[in-house]
mmCIF file of C-alpha atoms in Angstrom:
data_model
loop_
_atom_site.group_PDB
_atom_site.id
_atom_site.type_symbol
_atom_site.label_atom_id
_atom_site.label_comp_id
_atom_site.label_asym_id
_atom_site.label_seq_id
_atom_site.Cartn_x
_atom_site.Cartn_y
_atom_site.Cartn_z
ATOM 1 C CA SER A 1 101.858 112.593 96.400
ATOM 2 C CA ALA A 2 101.890 115.474 93.885
ATOM 3 C CA CYS A 3 99.521 117.352 96.217
ATOM 4 C CA MET A 4 101.868 116.857 99.183
ATOM 5 C CA LEU A 5 104.808 118.239 97.216
ATOM 6 C CA ARG A 6 102.996 121.562 96.804
ATOM 7 C CA SER A 7 103.333 122.115 100.556
ATOM 8 C CA PHE A 8 106.328 120.014 101.615
ATOM 9 C CA GLU A 9 109.867 119.449 100.397
ATOM 10 C CA PRO A 10 110.493 115.984 98.906
ATOM 11 C CA GLN A 11 112.882 115.100 101.743
ATOM 12 C CA ASN A 12 110.036 115.572 104.252
ATOM 13 C CA VAL A 13 107.663 113.145 102.510
ATOM 14 C CA ILE A 14 108.098 109.401 103.063
ATOM 15 C CA MET A 15 105.951 107.457 100.601
ATOM 16 C CA ASN A 16 104.544 104.008 101.386
ATOM 17 C CA PRO A 17 106.794 103.239 104.384
ATOM 18 C CA ARG A 18 106.970 99.546 105.307
ATOM 19 C CA ARG A 19 108.014 97.890 108.548
ATOM 20 C CA LYS A 20 111.435 96.286 108.130
ATOM 21 C CA ASP A 21 110.463 93.281 110.278
ATOM 22 C CA THR A 22 107.228 92.348 108.456
ATOM 23 C CA PHE A 23 107.575 94.376 105.225
ATOM 24 C CA LYS A 24 103.972 95.457 105.813
ATOM 25 C CA GLU A 25 103.077 98.955 104.572
ATOM 26 C CA ILE A 26 102.098 101.094 107.551
ATOM 27 C CA LEU A 27 100.769 104.188 105.728
ATOM 28 C CA ASP A 28 100.439 105.903 102.380
ATOM 29 C CA HIS A 29 102.549 108.892 103.473
ATOM 30 C CA LEU A 30 104.529 109.836 106.558
ATOM 31 C CA VAL A 31 105.515 113.511 106.521
ATOM 32 C CA LEU A 32 108.175 114.600 109.013
ATOM 33 C CA THR A 33 109.052 118.186 109.899
ATOM 34 C CA ASP A 34 111.156 119.336 112.849
ATOM 35 C CA ASP A 35 108.088 119.386 115.129
ATOM 36 C CA VAL A 36 105.357 117.383 113.370
ATOM 37 C CA ALA A 37 104.755 113.835 112.171
ATOM 38 C CA LEU A 38 101.826 113.832 109.746
ATOM 39 C CA LEU A 39 100.319 110.384 109.202
ATOM 40 C CA ILE A 40 98.299 110.297 105.977
ATOM 41 C CA GLN A 41 96.133 107.464 104.726
ATOM 42 C CA ALA A 42 94.067 107.818 101.559
ATOM 43 C CA LYS A 43 91.251 105.458 100.625
ATOM 44 C CA ASP A 44 89.661 105.385 97.221
ATOM 45 C CA SER A 45 87.393 103.150 95.204
ATOM 46 C CA PRO A 46 88.028 102.637 91.504
ATOM 47 C CA THR A 47 85.756 104.518 89.107
ATOM 48 C CA THR A 48 83.888 101.799 87.276
ATOM 49 C CA GLU A 49 80.496 101.684 85.640
ATOM 50 C CA ALA A 50 79.181 99.913 88.729
ATOM 51 C CA SER A 51 80.575 102.554 91.111
ATOM 52 C CA ILE A 52 79.157 105.411 89.014
ATOM 53 C CA SER A 53 75.684 103.890 89.051
ATOM 54 C CA ARG A 54 75.699 103.173 92.801
ATOM 55 C CA THR A 55 72.827 104.592 94.767
ATOM 56 C CA LEU A 56 73.482 107.544 97.062
ATOM 57 C CA GLU A 57 72.971 105.261 100.055
ATOM 58 C CA ARG A 58 75.653 102.862 98.783
ATOM 59 C CA LYS A 59 78.037 105.778 98.242
ATOM 60 C CA ARG A 60 77.443 106.961 101.813
ATOM 61 C CA LEU A 61 78.150 103.469 103.163
ATOM 62 C CA SER A 62 81.320 103.277 101.061
ATOM 63 C CA THR A 63 82.514 106.621 102.499
ATOM 64 C CA HIS A 64 81.975 105.435 106.084
ATOM 65 C CA SER A 65 83.839 102.202 105.349
ATOM 66 C CA GLN A 66 86.767 104.142 103.823
ATOM 67 C CA ILE A 67 86.893 106.503 106.828
ATOM 68 C CA LYS A 68 86.890 103.589 109.277
ATOM 69 C CA ASP A 69 89.679 101.770 107.412
ATOM 70 C CA ALA A 70 91.844 104.907 107.066
ATOM 71 C CA ILE A 71 91.504 105.795 110.757
ATOM 72 C CA ARG A 72 92.306 102.242 111.808
ATOM 73 C CA GLN A 73 95.460 102.299 109.667
ATOM 74 C CA ILE A 74 96.574 105.712 110.966
ATOM 75 C CA ASN A 75 96.076 104.673 114.594
ATOM 76 C CA GLY A 76 97.881 101.376 113.974
ATOM 77 C CA ALA A 77 100.838 103.178 112.388
ATOM 78 C CA ALA A 78 100.928 105.670 115.272
ATOM 79 C CA ARG A 79 100.978 102.854 117.837
ATOM 80 C CA TYR A 80 103.830 101.120 116.019
ATOM 81 C CA LEU A 81 105.890 104.306 115.578
ATOM 82 C CA ASP A 82 105.315 105.311 119.204
ATOM 83 C CA ARG A 83 106.235 101.864 120.519
ATOM 84 C CA GLU A 84 109.604 101.897 118.744
ATOM 85 C CA PRO A 85 112.043 104.565 119.986
ATOM 86 C CA ILE A 86 113.700 104.224 116.567
ATOM 87 C CA ALA A 87 111.395 102.603 114.009
ATOM 88 C CA LYS A 88 113.148 100.664 111.259
ATOM 89 C CA LEU A 89 111.355 101.221 107.959
ATOM 90 C CA VAL A 90 111.913 100.347 104.322
ATOM 91 C CA VAL A 91 111.093 102.994 101.719
ATOM 92 C CA GLY A 92 111.669 102.361 98.022
ATOM 93 C CA GLY A 93 114.035 99.500 98.859
ATOM 94 C CA GLN A 94 116.118 101.668 101.216
ATOM 95 C CA ASP A 95 116.359 101.168 104.990
ATOM 96 C CA ILE A 96 115.563 104.252 107.051
ATOM 97 C CA GLU A 97 115.188 104.934 110.771
ATOM 98 C CA VAL A 98 112.461 107.216 112.116
ATOM 99 C CA SER A 99 111.595 108.598 115.532
ATOM 100 C CA ILE A 100 108.345 110.467 116.195
ATOM 101 C CA ARG A 101 108.746 110.723 119.976
ATOM 102 C CA GLU A 102 109.496 114.477 120.084
ATOM 103 C CA ARG A 103 106.957 115.457 117.428
ATOM 104 C CA ARG A 104 103.269 116.400 117.420
ATOM 105 C CA VAL A 105 101.534 113.504 115.702
ATOM 106 C CA ILE A 106 98.645 114.460 113.407
ATOM 107 C CA GLY A 107 96.413 112.086 111.471
ATOM 108 C CA LEU A 108 94.862 112.898 108.099
ATOM 109 C CA ALA A 109 92.414 110.474 106.489
ATOM 110 C CA ILE A 110 91.477 111.193 102.878
ATOM 111 C CA VAL A 111 88.470 109.569 101.214
ATOM 112 C CA LYS A 112 86.808 109.839 97.822
ATOM 113 C CA GLU A 113 83.824 111.963 98.840
ATOM 114 C CA LEU A 114 82.069 113.435 101.877
ATOM 115 C CA PHE A 115 78.434 114.498 102.173
ATOM 116 C CA ASP A 116 77.462 117.897 103.575
ATOM 117 C CA ASP A 117 74.622 116.515 105.732
ATOM 118 C CA GLU A 118 76.762 113.981 107.627
ATOM 119 C CA GLY A 119 78.982 116.365 109.552
ATOM 120 C CA GLU A 120 78.041 114.921 112.941
ATOM 121 C CA ALA A 121 79.191 111.441 111.907
ATOM 122 C CA TYR A 122 82.426 112.841 110.460
ATOM 123 C CA ALA A 123 83.165 114.798 113.650
ATOM 124 C CA ALA A 124 82.618 111.583 115.635
ATOM 125 C CA ALA A 125 85.046 109.794 113.297
ATOM 126 C CA CYS A 126 87.652 112.532 113.833
ATOM 127 C CA SER A 127 87.376 111.983 117.587
ATOM 128 C CA LYS A 128 88.748 108.466 116.993
ATOM 129 C CA LEU A 129 92.044 110.159 116.122
ATOM 130 C CA SER A 130 92.115 112.047 119.423
ATOM 131 C CA GLY A 131 94.602 109.543 120.850
ATOM 132 C CA LEU A 132 97.212 111.235 118.678
ATOM 133 C CA ASN A 133 98.760 114.160 120.549
ATOM 134 C CA GLY A 134 97.958 116.468 117.607
ATOM 135 C CA GLY A 135 94.549 114.966 116.828
ATOM 136 C CA GLY A 136 93.343 114.357 113.311
ATOM 137 C CA VAL A 137 90.774 115.104 110.647
ATOM 138 C CA ILE A 138 89.223 113.661 107.496
ATOM 139 C CA MET A 139 88.981 115.284 104.063
ATOM 140 C CA ASP A 140 87.724 114.282 100.650
ATOM 141 C CA TYR A 141 90.055 114.330 97.649
ATOM 142 C CA ASN A 142 88.684 117.586 96.226
ATOM 143 C CA SER A 143 89.129 119.372 99.565
ATOM 144 C CA PHE A 144 92.665 118.035 99.960
ATOM 145 C CA HIS A 145 93.508 119.221 96.444
ATOM 146 C CA ALA A 146 92.173 122.732 97.246
ATOM 147 C CA PHE A 147 93.878 122.713 100.656
ATOM 148 C CA THR A 148 97.341 122.002 99.243
ATOM 149 C CA HIS A 149 96.852 124.613 96.516
ATOM 150 C CA HIS A 150 95.944 127.322 99.018
ATOM 151 C CA PHE A 151 98.227 126.373 101.934
ATOM 152 C CA ASP A 152 101.300 125.750 99.821
ATOM 153 C CA SER A 153 104.017 126.122 102.452
ATOM 154 C CA MET A 154 104.930 123.657 105.162
ATOM 155 C CA GLY A 155 104.142 126.053 108.029
ATOM 156 C CA GLY A 156 100.921 127.316 106.462
ATOM 157 C CA PHE A 157 99.690 123.785 105.778
ATOM 158 C CA VAL A 158 100.339 122.581 109.328
ATOM 159 C CA ARG A 159 98.865 125.719 110.978
ATOM 160 C CA ALA A 160 95.703 125.519 108.858
ATOM 161 C CA LEU A 161 95.337 121.786 109.490
ATOM 162 C CA GLU A 162 95.713 122.279 113.255
ATOM 163 C CA ALA A 163 93.152 125.110 113.184
ATOM 164 C CA ILE A 164 90.616 122.824 111.484
ATOM 165 C CA ILE A 165 91.332 119.971 113.917
ATOM 166 C CA ASP A 166 90.825 122.360 116.842
ATOM 167 C CA GLN A 167 87.590 123.691 115.342
ATOM 168 C CA VAL A 168 86.175 120.187 114.852
ATOM 169 C CA ARG A 169 87.251 119.128 118.357
ATOM 170 C CA THR A 170 85.709 122.149 120.115
ATOM 171 C CA SER A 171 82.777 123.222 117.937
ATOM 172 C CA GLY A 172 81.839 120.331 115.684
ATOM 173 C CA TRP A 173 82.315 119.549 112.031
ATOM 174 C CA ILE A 174 83.588 122.151 109.611
ATOM 175 C CA SER A 175 83.810 121.406 105.904
ATOM 176 C CA VAL A 176 87.403 121.753 104.732
ATOM 177 C CA LYS A 177 86.110 123.179 101.441
ATOM 178 C CA HIS A 178 84.367 125.941 103.406
ATOM 179 C CA ALA A 179 87.465 126.546 105.549
ATOM 180 C CA VAL A 180 89.630 127.002 102.441
ATOM 181 C CA PHE A 181 87.004 129.238 100.818
ATOM 182 C CA ASN A 182 86.705 131.398 103.953
ATOM 183 C CA SER A 183 90.495 131.687 104.125
ATOM 184 C CA VAL A 184 90.555 132.901 100.512
ATOM 185 C CA LEU A 185 87.842 135.458 101.341
ATOM 186 C CA ASP A 186 89.790 136.662 104.401
ATOM 187 C CA TRP A 187 92.891 137.039 102.237
ATOM 188 C CA GLY A 188 90.831 139.038 99.719
ATOM 189 C CA GLU A 189 89.577 141.377 102.443
ATOM 190 C CA GLU A 190 93.133 141.918 103.713
ATOM 191 C CA ALA A 191 94.357 142.563 100.177
ATOM 192 C CA ARG A 192 91.673 145.209 99.629
ATOM 193 C CA GLY A 193 92.769 146.986 102.820
ATOM 194 C CA LEU A 194 96.332 147.435 101.589
ATOM 195 C CA GLU A 195 97.609 150.692 100.144
ATOM 196 C CA PRO A 196 98.081 150.590 96.363
ATOM 197 C CA GLY A 197 101.593 149.518 95.474
ATOM 198 C CA THR A 198 102.189 147.710 98.797
ATOM 199 C CA PRO A 199 104.190 144.563 98.020
#
């Protein structure tokens, strides 16, 4: 949640919302702006001696399992929120009402680690979020950390996220780490082109 608060105001971030009828948690974070509903689900595995010594193949399988679970939860939350014109949720013991009907709905699944040679599988996983009207993407924790550091305003975060979703949808997988790095390089080029003393 600390990462989210770099880019969004606290009043926009709903942590661990639960359905009022079943008290079941629907997501890790629901972020609402005037135009966007961002559905975020993070999956992690505890760092234990056993997890550290796992083979690479086991780590890959764990990543795919985390991606599958996160996407299933995001899509389930989206179906519930779309089905209810006004969804009744409980957050931190308080009742709130939420409507996503007029917003672009974007899914973001965050997992412990991604592997550079599995882009095709990750792009295919992202396509399972294409039922959301804003699409969706997956990131690893390190990429998400870098992303929120670099795109540290609400508008910048959403625009950059939508650009990555569009890139993955039309041209295939793009590493978020590379996208952030390229954005930093572009900013550096622009900065060098400015006249000295330009604010």
